[in-house]
Short mmCIF file of C-alpha atoms and ligand atoms in Angstrom, two decimals:
data_model
loop_
_atom_site.label_atom_id
_atom_site.label_comp_id
_atom_site.label_asym_id
_atom_site.label_seq_id
_atom_site.Cartn_x
_atom_site.Cartn_y
_atom_site.Cartn_z
CA MET A 25 113.49 132.66 169.12
CA SER A 26 110.99 130.96 171.46
CA ASP A 27 110.41 127.24 171.05
CA LEU A 28 106.79 127.89 170.08
CA LYS A 29 107.73 130.42 167.39
CA ASN A 30 110.39 128.10 166.06
CA ASN A 31 107.96 125.18 166.02
CA LEU A 32 105.27 127.23 164.30
CA GLU A 33 107.67 128.16 161.52
CA LYS A 34 108.65 124.54 161.02
CA ALA A 35 105.00 123.46 161.10
CA GLN A 36 104.12 125.97 158.38
CA ARG A 37 106.82 124.43 156.18
CA TYR A 38 105.48 120.92 156.82
CA LEU A 39 101.90 122.01 156.16
CA GLN A 40 102.64 123.83 152.93
CA ARG A 41 102.30 120.62 150.88
CA PHE A 42 98.74 120.19 152.19
CA LYS A 43 97.90 123.81 151.37
CA ASP A 44 99.29 123.35 147.83
CA LYS A 45 98.02 119.89 146.96
CA GLY A 46 95.44 119.06 149.60
CA VAL A 47 94.99 115.54 150.97
CA GLN A 48 94.39 112.99 148.23
CA ASN A 49 93.13 109.44 148.34
CA PHE A 50 95.72 106.74 147.68
CA VAL A 51 94.77 103.81 145.43
CA SER A 52 96.95 101.24 143.65
CA GLY A 53 100.15 103.04 144.62
CA GLU A 54 99.02 106.49 143.43
CA SER A 55 97.60 109.65 144.97
CA ARG A 56 94.35 110.64 143.34
CA PRO A 57 91.39 112.94 143.93
CA ALA A 58 87.93 111.58 144.68
CA LEU A 59 86.36 110.13 141.52
CA ASP A 60 83.75 112.89 141.43
CA GLY A 61 86.37 115.56 142.22
CA THR A 62 84.70 116.78 145.44
CA THR A 63 86.59 117.81 148.58
CA PHE A 64 85.95 118.83 152.17
CA GLU A 65 87.94 121.26 154.29
CA SER A 66 90.00 120.19 157.27
CA SER A 67 90.71 122.94 159.79
CA SER A 68 92.88 123.26 162.87
CA PRO A 69 91.19 123.34 166.30
CA VAL A 70 93.89 125.81 167.39
CA ASP A 71 92.27 128.70 165.52
CA MET A 72 89.89 127.09 163.00
CA ALA A 73 92.26 128.06 160.17
CA PRO A 74 91.87 125.82 157.11
CA LEU A 75 94.68 123.26 156.77
CA ALA A 76 93.79 121.40 153.59
CA ASP A 77 91.16 120.45 151.06
CA VAL A 78 90.63 116.73 151.48
CA ALA A 79 89.34 114.28 148.84
CA LEU A 80 85.71 113.47 149.65
CA GLY A 81 85.62 109.76 148.81
CA LYS A 82 82.30 107.98 148.39
CA ALA A 83 81.05 104.49 147.56
CA ALA A 84 82.65 104.53 144.08
CA ASP A 85 86.08 105.39 145.56
CA ILE A 86 85.70 102.63 148.14
CA ASP A 87 84.77 100.21 145.37
CA LEU A 88 87.90 101.15 143.40
CA ALA A 89 90.08 100.71 146.51
CA ALA A 90 88.44 97.43 147.54
CA ARG A 91 88.96 95.97 144.04
CA SER A 92 92.57 97.13 144.11
CA SER A 93 93.05 95.42 147.49
CA ARG A 94 91.43 92.23 146.22
CA GLU A 95 93.76 92.10 143.22
CA ALA A 96 96.84 92.83 145.35
CA PHE A 97 95.83 90.20 147.92
CA THR A 98 96.63 87.25 145.63
CA GLU A 99 100.30 88.18 145.50
CA TRP A 100 100.81 89.87 148.89
CA SER A 101 99.32 86.93 150.79
CA GLN A 102 101.99 84.71 149.17
CA VAL A 103 104.95 87.02 149.78
CA ASP A 104 107.52 85.33 151.98
CA ALA A 105 107.29 86.44 155.64
CA THR A 106 110.95 87.49 155.63
CA GLU A 107 110.20 89.90 152.78
CA ARG A 108 107.14 91.28 154.57
CA LYS A 109 109.30 91.72 157.65
CA LYS A 110 111.87 93.74 155.68
CA ILE A 111 109.24 96.04 154.16
CA LEU A 112 107.57 96.63 157.54
CA HIS A 113 110.92 97.55 159.10
CA ARG A 114 111.54 99.96 156.23
CA ILE A 115 108.15 101.57 156.94
CA ALA A 116 109.25 101.97 160.58
CA ASP A 117 112.51 103.57 159.39
CA GLY A 118 110.51 105.97 157.19
CA ILE A 119 108.33 106.94 160.17
CA VAL A 120 111.38 107.61 162.33
CA ASP A 121 112.96 109.73 159.56
CA ARG A 122 109.81 111.85 159.32
CA ALA A 123 108.81 111.72 163.02
CA GLU A 124 108.98 115.50 163.48
CA GLU A 125 106.87 116.18 160.39
CA ILE A 126 104.30 113.61 161.55
CA ALA A 127 104.19 114.98 165.11
CA PHE A 128 103.87 118.63 164.05
CA THR A 129 101.18 117.81 161.49
CA GLU A 130 99.26 115.72 164.02
CA CYS A 131 99.41 118.53 166.61
CA LEU A 132 97.87 121.08 164.29
CA ASP A 133 95.30 118.69 162.86
CA THR A 134 94.11 117.24 166.20
CA GLY A 135 95.06 119.83 168.85
CA GLN A 136 97.07 117.23 170.78
CA ALA A 137 100.15 118.54 172.58
CA LEU A 138 103.60 118.02 171.04
CA ARG A 139 105.00 116.41 174.20
CA PHE A 140 102.64 113.47 173.58
CA MET A 141 102.54 113.50 169.78
CA SER A 142 106.31 113.22 169.33
CA LYS A 143 106.12 109.98 171.34
CA ALA A 144 103.04 108.83 169.42
CA ALA A 145 104.91 109.11 166.10
CA LEU A 146 107.74 106.96 167.44
CA ARG A 147 105.28 104.50 168.96
CA GLY A 148 103.87 104.16 165.42
CA ALA A 149 107.31 103.02 164.25
CA GLU A 150 107.53 100.59 167.18
CA ASN A 151 104.19 99.07 166.18
CA PHE A 152 105.58 98.34 162.71
CA ARG A 153 108.80 96.86 164.11
CA PHE A 154 106.92 94.69 166.59
CA PHE A 155 104.65 93.15 163.95
CA ALA A 156 107.51 92.95 161.40
CA ASP A 157 109.35 90.68 163.81
CA LYS A 158 106.23 88.58 164.37
CA ALA A 159 105.41 88.15 160.65
CA ALA A 160 107.31 84.87 160.45
CA GLU A 161 105.13 83.23 163.11
CA ALA A 162 101.78 84.52 161.82
CA ARG A 163 100.97 81.26 160.00
CA ASP A 164 102.11 78.93 162.78
CA GLY A 165 99.61 76.53 164.26
CA LYS A 166 99.29 73.46 166.45
CA SER A 167 99.39 69.73 165.94
CA LEU A 168 96.70 67.75 167.74
CA PHE A 169 96.79 63.97 167.82
CA CYS A 170 94.21 61.30 168.40
CA PRO A 171 94.25 57.58 167.54
CA GLY A 172 94.43 57.25 163.74
CA GLN A 173 94.57 60.98 163.10
CA MET A 174 96.98 63.86 163.16
CA ASN A 175 95.44 67.35 163.02
CA VAL A 176 97.57 70.25 161.90
CA THR A 177 96.31 73.80 162.12
CA CYS A 178 97.64 76.72 160.15
CA ARG A 179 96.52 80.30 159.76
CA VAL A 180 95.89 82.01 156.43
CA PRO A 181 95.23 85.73 155.94
CA ILE A 182 91.51 86.43 155.82
CA GLY A 183 91.64 88.69 152.72
CA PRO A 184 91.35 92.43 152.13
CA VAL A 185 90.32 94.17 155.36
CA GLY A 186 88.80 97.57 156.13
CA ILE A 187 90.33 99.72 158.87
CA ILE A 188 88.28 102.64 160.20
CA THR A 189 90.03 104.95 162.66
CA PRO A 190 88.96 107.84 164.96
CA TRP A 191 90.34 111.36 165.30
CA ASN A 192 91.94 111.37 168.76
CA THR A 193 95.43 109.97 168.05
CA PRO A 194 94.97 109.03 164.41
CA PHE A 195 98.55 108.31 163.41
CA MET A 196 99.40 105.93 166.26
CA LEU A 197 96.05 104.13 166.08
CA SER A 198 96.34 103.62 162.32
CA THR A 199 99.75 101.99 162.70
CA TRP A 200 98.42 99.79 165.51
CA LYS A 201 95.63 98.43 163.32
CA ILE A 202 97.38 98.32 159.93
CA ALA A 203 100.83 96.90 160.83
CA PRO A 204 99.50 93.49 162.01
CA ALA A 205 97.16 93.24 159.00
CA LEU A 206 100.10 93.65 156.62
CA ALA A 207 102.31 91.31 158.68
CA ALA A 208 99.57 88.66 158.48
CA GLY A 209 99.43 88.96 154.67
CA CYS A 210 96.17 90.92 154.40
CA THR A 211 95.66 93.93 152.17
CA VAL A 212 94.04 97.05 153.60
CA VAL A 213 91.56 99.78 152.75
CA HIS A 214 91.91 102.52 155.38
CA LYS A 215 89.21 105.13 156.06
CA PRO A 216 90.70 107.81 158.38
CA ALA A 217 88.51 110.08 160.54
CA GLU A 218 87.24 113.14 158.70
CA PHE A 219 88.20 115.49 161.59
CA SER A 220 91.94 114.64 161.36
CA PRO A 221 92.89 113.14 158.00
CA LEU A 222 96.37 114.62 157.44
CA THR A 223 98.84 112.13 158.91
CA ALA A 224 97.09 109.11 157.34
CA SER A 225 98.22 110.44 153.96
CA LEU A 226 101.83 110.72 155.22
CA LEU A 227 101.66 107.16 156.55
CA VAL A 228 100.51 105.50 153.32
CA GLU A 229 103.05 107.54 151.36
CA ILE A 230 105.86 106.34 153.68
CA ALA A 231 104.67 102.74 153.26
CA HIS A 232 104.90 102.93 149.47
CA GLU A 233 108.26 104.66 149.53
CA ALA A 234 109.37 101.71 151.69
CA GLY A 235 108.49 99.31 148.87
CA LEU A 236 104.98 98.13 149.75
CA PRO A 237 103.48 96.90 146.45
CA PRO A 238 100.66 98.96 144.87
CA GLY A 239 97.19 98.01 146.05
CA VAL A 240 98.34 96.41 149.31
CA TRP A 241 97.34 99.54 151.24
CA ASN A 242 94.75 101.97 149.88
CA THR A 243 93.46 105.02 151.75
CA ILE A 244 90.10 106.63 151.07
CA ASN A 245 89.10 109.84 152.88
CA GLY A 246 85.49 110.77 153.38
CA LEU A 247 82.60 110.84 155.79
CA GLY A 248 81.66 107.95 158.05
CA GLU A 249 78.08 107.69 156.84
CA ASP A 250 79.28 107.63 153.24
CA ALA A 251 82.78 106.23 152.57
CA GLY A 252 82.90 104.48 155.96
CA LYS A 253 79.50 102.85 155.43
CA ALA A 254 80.42 101.74 151.90
CA LEU A 255 83.58 100.10 153.23
CA THR A 256 81.62 98.11 155.81
CA GLU A 257 79.17 96.97 153.11
CA HIS A 258 81.67 96.03 150.41
CA PRO A 259 81.61 92.31 149.54
CA ASP A 260 85.38 92.13 148.84
CA ILE A 261 86.21 93.31 152.36
CA LYS A 262 86.34 90.33 154.70
CA ALA A 263 86.81 91.99 158.10
CA ILE A 264 86.48 95.42 159.70
CA GLY A 265 88.90 96.68 162.33
CA PHE A 266 87.11 99.66 163.86
CA VAL A 267 88.12 102.12 166.55
CA GLY A 268 85.53 104.72 167.50
CA GLU A 269 82.31 105.34 169.40
CA SER A 270 80.13 102.54 170.72
CA ARG A 271 77.06 103.69 168.81
CA THR A 272 79.07 103.74 165.54
CA GLY A 273 80.10 100.16 166.32
CA SER A 274 76.42 99.18 166.50
CA MET A 275 75.75 100.89 163.17
CA ILE A 276 78.66 99.10 161.53
CA MET A 277 77.41 95.77 162.80
CA ARG A 278 74.06 96.39 161.12
CA GLN A 279 75.60 97.71 157.91
CA ALA A 280 77.93 94.74 157.54
CA ALA A 281 75.35 92.05 158.35
CA ASP A 282 74.53 91.23 154.72
CA THR A 283 78.16 90.52 153.85
CA LEU A 284 78.79 88.55 157.08
CA LYS A 285 81.98 90.32 158.08
CA ARG A 286 84.27 89.63 160.97
CA PHE A 287 84.61 92.56 163.40
CA HIS A 288 87.05 93.87 165.87
CA PHE A 289 85.62 96.81 167.78
CA GLU A 290 87.57 99.13 170.07
CA LEU A 291 84.93 101.50 171.40
CA GLY A 292 84.30 104.01 174.15
CA GLY A 293 85.09 103.90 177.84
CA LYS A 294 84.20 105.38 181.24
CA ASN A 295 87.09 103.86 183.09
CA PRO A 296 87.29 103.78 186.89
CA VAL A 297 90.44 104.49 188.83
CA VAL A 298 89.85 103.02 192.30
CA VAL A 299 91.97 104.47 195.10
CA PHE A 300 92.04 102.78 198.51
CA ALA A 301 93.31 104.65 201.58
CA ASP A 302 96.30 102.29 201.92
CA ALA A 303 97.67 103.20 198.45
CA ASP A 304 100.71 105.34 197.72
CA LEU A 305 98.53 108.41 197.38
CA GLU A 306 101.14 110.63 195.76
CA ARG A 307 101.70 108.15 192.93
CA ALA A 308 97.98 107.42 192.64
CA ALA A 309 97.18 111.13 192.27
CA ASP A 310 99.91 111.56 189.65
CA ALA A 311 98.61 108.58 187.67
CA ALA A 312 94.95 109.65 187.89
CA VAL A 313 95.88 113.14 186.71
CA PHE A 314 98.04 111.78 183.89
CA MET A 315 95.37 109.37 182.65
CA ILE A 316 92.62 112.01 182.42
CA TYR A 317 94.48 115.16 181.38
CA SER A 318 97.08 113.77 178.96
CA LEU A 319 96.00 113.59 175.30
CA ASN A 320 93.39 116.27 176.15
CA GLY A 321 91.35 113.55 177.88
CA GLU A 322 90.45 112.41 174.36
CA ARG A 323 91.63 108.96 175.18
CA CYS A 324 89.60 105.75 175.25
CA THR A 325 91.51 104.45 178.31
CA SER A 326 91.31 107.73 180.22
CA SER A 327 90.61 107.37 183.94
CA SER A 328 87.43 109.39 183.76
CA ARG A 329 85.77 108.13 186.99
CA LEU A 330 87.80 108.58 190.14
CA LEU A 331 86.50 106.30 192.93
CA VAL A 332 88.11 107.24 196.24
CA GLU A 333 87.77 105.66 199.70
CA ALA A 334 85.66 108.04 201.79
CA SER A 335 88.26 108.46 204.56
CA ILE A 336 90.71 110.11 202.12
CA TYR A 337 88.21 111.57 199.62
CA GLU A 338 88.59 115.25 200.64
CA GLU A 339 92.38 115.12 200.88
CA PHE A 340 92.83 113.13 197.65
CA THR A 341 90.45 115.16 195.50
CA ALA A 342 92.06 118.37 196.80
CA ALA A 343 95.44 117.04 195.65
CA VAL A 344 94.01 116.20 192.21
CA ALA A 345 92.31 119.61 191.94
CA ALA A 346 95.57 121.37 192.83
CA ARG A 347 97.41 119.49 190.09
CA ALA A 348 94.61 120.13 187.56
CA LYS A 349 94.78 123.88 188.24
CA ARG A 350 98.53 123.91 187.61
CA ILE A 351 98.34 122.12 184.23
CA LYS A 352 99.31 124.32 181.32
CA VAL A 353 96.68 124.66 178.62
CA GLY A 354 97.91 126.20 175.41
CA HIS A 355 99.09 125.93 171.86
CA PRO A 356 99.84 122.28 170.99
CA LEU A 357 103.25 123.19 169.55
CA ASP A 358 104.37 124.90 172.75
CA PRO A 359 106.67 122.31 174.38
CA ASP A 360 105.29 123.27 177.84
CA THR A 361 101.67 122.63 176.88
CA VAL A 362 99.95 119.65 178.46
CA VAL A 363 96.37 120.22 177.28
CA GLY A 364 95.73 121.61 173.79
CA PRO A 365 92.44 122.49 172.08
CA LEU A 366 89.83 119.76 171.61
CA ILE A 367 89.45 118.35 168.13
CA HIS A 368 86.48 120.36 166.76
CA PRO A 369 83.91 122.98 167.78
CA GLU A 370 81.18 120.29 167.81
CA HIS A 371 83.17 118.23 170.29
CA PHE A 372 84.07 121.36 172.30
CA ASP A 373 80.34 122.12 172.65
CA LYS A 374 79.65 118.55 173.75
CA VAL A 375 82.37 118.62 176.43
CA MET A 376 81.33 122.10 177.64
CA SER A 377 77.70 120.99 177.90
CA TYR A 378 78.74 118.62 180.71
CA MET A 379 79.73 121.63 182.86
CA ASP A 380 76.03 122.56 182.93
CA VAL A 381 75.01 118.94 183.41
CA ALA A 382 77.32 118.76 186.45
CA ARG A 383 75.79 121.91 187.96
CA GLN A 384 72.24 120.69 187.29
CA GLU A 385 73.01 117.31 188.84
CA GLY A 386 74.34 118.99 191.99
CA ALA A 387 78.04 118.12 191.67
CA THR A 388 80.75 120.61 192.67
CA ILE A 389 83.20 121.96 190.10
CA ALA A 390 86.40 121.71 192.13
CA ALA A 391 88.71 122.70 189.27
CA GLY A 392 88.24 124.19 185.80
CA GLY A 393 84.72 124.18 184.41
CA GLY A 394 85.14 126.50 181.46
CA ARG A 395 87.36 128.03 178.80
CA PRO A 396 90.82 129.01 180.08
CA GLU A 397 91.40 132.73 180.50
CA GLY A 398 93.14 134.37 177.57
CA LEU A 399 92.40 131.54 175.11
CA THR A 400 89.43 133.14 173.45
CA ARG A 401 89.77 131.37 170.09
CA GLY A 402 90.11 127.63 169.44
CA CYS A 403 88.52 124.69 171.22
CA TYR A 404 90.27 125.08 174.60
CA VAL A 405 88.77 123.63 177.81
CA GLU A 406 90.22 123.88 181.32
CA PRO A 407 91.26 120.66 183.06
CA THR A 408 88.13 120.03 185.11
CA LEU A 409 87.31 118.06 188.24
CA PHE A 410 83.78 117.34 189.44
CA THR A 411 83.46 116.32 193.10
CA ASN A 412 80.53 115.37 195.32
CA ALA A 413 79.25 113.24 192.50
CA SER A 414 77.31 110.00 192.65
CA ASN A 415 77.62 107.13 190.23
CA ASP A 416 74.12 107.49 188.82
CA MET A 417 74.77 111.01 187.48
CA ARG A 418 75.26 111.48 183.74
CA ILE A 419 78.73 112.91 184.44
CA SER A 420 79.58 109.49 185.95
CA GLN A 421 77.98 107.32 183.28
CA GLU A 422 78.55 109.03 179.91
CA GLU A 423 81.82 109.22 177.99
CA ILE A 424 82.73 112.94 177.92
CA PHE A 425 86.03 112.38 176.06
CA GLY A 426 87.68 115.56 177.27
CA PRO A 427 89.88 116.72 180.20
CA VAL A 428 87.03 116.18 182.65
CA LEU A 429 87.15 113.92 185.70
CA THR A 430 84.30 112.89 188.01
CA ALA A 431 85.22 111.92 191.60
CA ILE A 432 82.93 109.67 193.66
CA PRO A 433 83.50 108.46 197.25
CA PHE A 434 83.06 104.84 198.36
CA ALA A 435 82.73 103.33 201.84
CA ASP A 436 84.40 99.94 201.44
CA GLU A 437 85.66 97.36 198.98
CA VAL A 438 82.20 95.95 198.27
CA GLU A 439 80.85 99.36 197.34
CA ALA A 440 83.97 100.21 195.33
CA LEU A 441 83.52 97.14 193.14
CA LYS A 442 79.81 97.82 192.69
CA LEU A 443 80.50 101.39 191.56
CA ALA A 444 83.42 100.37 189.34
CA ASN A 445 81.24 97.90 187.45
CA ASP A 446 78.00 99.88 187.46
CA VAL A 447 78.47 101.42 184.00
CA ASN A 448 77.76 100.33 180.42
CA TYR A 449 81.41 100.41 179.43
CA GLY A 450 84.20 97.96 180.27
CA LEU A 451 87.43 98.99 178.62
CA ALA A 452 90.06 99.70 181.30
CA GLY A 453 90.24 99.82 185.09
CA TYR A 454 92.93 101.18 187.39
CA LEU A 455 93.40 100.03 190.96
CA TRP A 456 95.55 101.59 193.69
CA THR A 457 96.14 99.66 196.92
CA ALA A 458 99.08 98.33 198.94
CA ASP A 459 97.14 95.18 199.87
CA VAL A 460 98.24 92.44 197.45
CA THR A 461 95.43 90.05 198.33
CA ARG A 462 92.84 92.73 197.78
CA ALA A 463 94.51 93.71 194.49
CA MET A 464 94.25 90.12 193.24
CA ARG A 465 90.67 89.71 194.42
CA PHE A 466 89.44 93.08 193.19
CA SER A 467 91.17 93.10 189.80
CA GLN A 468 89.67 89.74 188.91
CA SER A 469 86.16 91.05 189.51
CA MET A 470 86.48 94.31 187.60
CA GLU A 471 84.38 94.28 184.43
CA ALA A 472 87.10 95.58 182.14
CA GLY A 473 89.20 94.14 179.34
CA MET A 474 92.35 95.63 180.86
CA VAL A 475 93.23 96.36 184.48
CA TRP A 476 96.33 98.16 185.68
CA VAL A 477 97.28 97.72 189.35
CA ASN A 478 99.32 100.53 190.93
CA SER A 479 100.05 101.93 187.49
CA GLU A 480 98.84 104.24 184.80
CA ASN A 481 98.28 102.74 181.33
CA THR A 482 101.63 101.49 180.09
CA ARG A 483 101.47 99.15 177.12
CA HIS A 484 103.32 95.91 176.61
CA LEU A 485 102.74 95.24 172.91
CA PRO A 486 102.38 91.43 173.17
CA ALA A 487 99.60 91.84 175.79
CA PRO A 488 95.94 91.86 174.72
CA PHE A 489 94.18 95.20 174.22
CA GLY A 490 90.42 95.60 174.09
CA GLY A 491 87.24 96.01 176.05
CA MET A 492 84.11 94.22 177.20
CA LYS A 493 80.47 95.39 177.47
CA ALA A 494 79.89 98.53 175.34
CA SER A 495 83.65 99.07 175.02
CA GLY A 496 84.30 96.53 172.35
CA ILE A 497 84.44 93.10 170.87
CA GLY A 498 87.68 91.20 170.44
CA ARG A 499 91.28 91.83 171.38
CA ASP A 500 94.36 92.85 169.53
CA GLY A 501 98.01 93.04 170.49
CA GLY A 502 100.56 90.26 169.99
CA ASP A 503 99.13 87.07 168.57
CA TRP A 504 95.55 88.25 169.20
CA SER A 505 95.94 90.59 166.22
CA PHE A 506 96.83 87.67 163.95
CA ASP A 507 93.85 85.69 165.19
CA PHE A 508 91.65 88.52 164.00
CA TYR A 509 93.27 89.04 160.61
CA MET A 510 93.62 85.33 159.82
CA GLU A 511 91.48 82.23 159.36
CA THR A 512 92.52 79.12 161.24
CA ARG A 513 92.44 76.03 159.03
CA ASN A 514 92.54 72.52 160.43
CA ILE A 515 93.94 69.74 158.23
CA ALA A 516 93.31 66.19 159.48
CA PHE A 517 95.62 63.40 158.21
CA ALA A 518 94.67 59.75 158.59
CA THR A 519 97.63 57.91 160.12
CA THR A 520 96.17 54.38 159.64
CA ASN A 521 94.16 52.60 156.99
CA HIS A 522 91.11 52.84 159.21
CA LYS A 523 87.80 51.34 158.18
CA VAL A 524 85.91 53.82 155.97
CA PRO A 525 82.12 53.32 156.24
CA LYS A 526 80.84 51.63 153.06
CA LEU A 527 77.42 52.81 151.94
CA GLY A 528 75.71 51.42 148.89
CA GLY A 529 78.59 48.98 148.23
P1 NAD B 1938 83.34 107.87 165.59
O1 NAD B 1938 82.70 106.56 165.90
O2 NAD B 1938 82.47 109.06 165.42
O3 NAD B 1938 84.20 107.77 164.25
C1 NAD B 1938 85.23 106.82 164.10
C2 NAD B 1938 85.37 106.50 162.63
O4 NAD B 1938 84.18 105.85 162.18
C3 NAD B 1938 85.57 107.72 161.73
O5 NAD B 1938 86.52 107.40 160.72
C4 NAD B 1938 84.19 107.90 161.12
O6 NAD B 1938 84.23 108.52 159.86
C5 NAD B 1938 83.73 106.47 160.99
N1 NAD B 1938 82.28 106.28 160.90
C6 NAD B 1938 81.30 107.06 161.43
N2 NAD B 1938 80.09 106.56 161.10
C7 NAD B 1938 80.30 105.44 160.37
C8 NAD B 1938 79.46 104.48 159.75
N3 NAD B 1938 78.13 104.57 159.80
N4 NAD B 1938 80.03 103.45 159.08
C9 NAD B 1938 81.37 103.33 159.01
N5 NAD B 1938 82.22 104.22 159.56
C10 NAD B 1938 81.69 105.26 160.24
O7 NAD B 1938 84.44 108.08 166.73
P2 NAD B 1938 85.34 109.39 166.95
O8 NAD B 1938 84.43 110.44 167.50
O9 NAD B 1938 86.13 109.64 165.72
O10 NAD B 1938 86.35 108.88 168.07
C11 NAD B 1938 86.10 108.97 169.44
C12 NAD B 1938 85.62 107.64 169.99
O11 NAD B 1938 86.59 106.62 169.72
C13 NAD B 1938 85.46 107.64 171.49
O12 NAD B 1938 84.25 107.01 171.83
C14 NAD B 1938 86.63 106.82 171.98
O13 NAD B 1938 86.46 106.20 173.23
C15 NAD B 1938 86.79 105.84 170.88
N6 NAD B 1938 88.15 105.27 170.89
C16 NAD B 1938 88.30 103.98 171.33
C17 NAD B 1938 89.56 103.41 171.41
C18 NAD B 1938 89.75 102.01 171.92
O14 NAD B 1938 90.82 101.44 171.72
N7 NAD B 1938 88.77 101.41 172.57
C19 NAD B 1938 90.68 104.15 171.01
C20 NAD B 1938 90.49 105.47 170.58
C21 NAD B 1938 89.20 106.00 170.50
#
């Protein structure tokens, strides 16, 4: 039996529970339908076949979940860190035990290829282990002395928090946002993306089987403008961790203004990969190709603008085009597939519209540019490379969020930096050069929250993650996550019987 056929059979077994029971909300330790009983259909971008009826939560469901999180907060915030650590490790164990089920479900729900999703499931477990081990230090602070006074800081969990996640790699991103919140002692209301809601229901189920008390983690499915909006407006929710589009971030900021919430925003990107002629060009081409065509290009840190020194532009873009043409597009459960179908027909149309934009703007389509031959159904797009582009074109400025790369030549370092920074976004930057001094100089001037030098995006979990400009506000990763989910309190002790001002005495 072929691997694909075998995988499809397994996937059908894993998906049967969703066909039978749909995707429910999860409140106070129990699965439940939306309060008004309504549902929406989730379908697979592979063939648009329905996967599940999903609870269509609204403001009333969010209110129920937020009240549940508020009640659970009193106890959970006081649970000893060693106990929180144990529970978080058990959640990680549960993820590892069900890694295949999670990966297969994610592939069919999102269209992402199995070769990446099996790693994403395990990375989800790693996120829980990492923050489990940090739970004990979440409350730590500093002592600051001055004459007559000792200041001691401590951190306390901020309260119930709302987590709103996107559809591109929903399982991994949910673990990345929720694990530190729980480790800090916060309770959570999670609103997963409506395009890919399946694995969020597996995740909250695993957490409760691992012994997480009822109400500590509630999940409400629904639409952004409805359930998502209600979450951002709810007075019991003290902070919003949001991953999604920049314009949704702006909306959330407005919606949450009346309740004065704290935000962490991880938004869109149009990230430059800058290749100088002195770089190891083979490795640079591999990394550029990996960062734009892995995860279907539906990746916030994708290297979607390729800036190449003019002297090697033709040679380098030809090497990238050759690789792009060899990439296998196909069913996400085929182990050989690199690029699967994009998440949804609406997104497919958006990505395909940029093929026309590129032609109208006068760029050359050096690879791809359409639907792959033979894949007539599903949201499949060829790995695409636009060359002869300039930085002011829409294909160079707008986040396409698909397997589509725009290559622009530059004359020298000054121009390279200008082009790299001449964009609204500022999430990630990639730099390829053998000149150490230039690498230090250039990387410090790139307007990006994260810069990788002579590397693709590889994550070190204690390092900060986040963007500047339209790519986000705030950082998470390591201790930065605790800073977001916790309030810092300063307690000042008098160390002498100093003179207290006497008024009216
Ligand atoms: P999106 O902004 O459309 O939706 C994200 C989430 O927000 C969904 O759960 C949605 O239901 C919800 N939402 C929508 N409107 C809302 C509202 N008014 N109030 C509250 N919630 C609302 O994003 P998407 O299309 O799902 O995801 C793709 C985007 O996410 C891309 O721009 C990508 O760059 C970005 N992203 C960023 C990072 C990062 O770390 N910076 C990571 C992954 C994805």
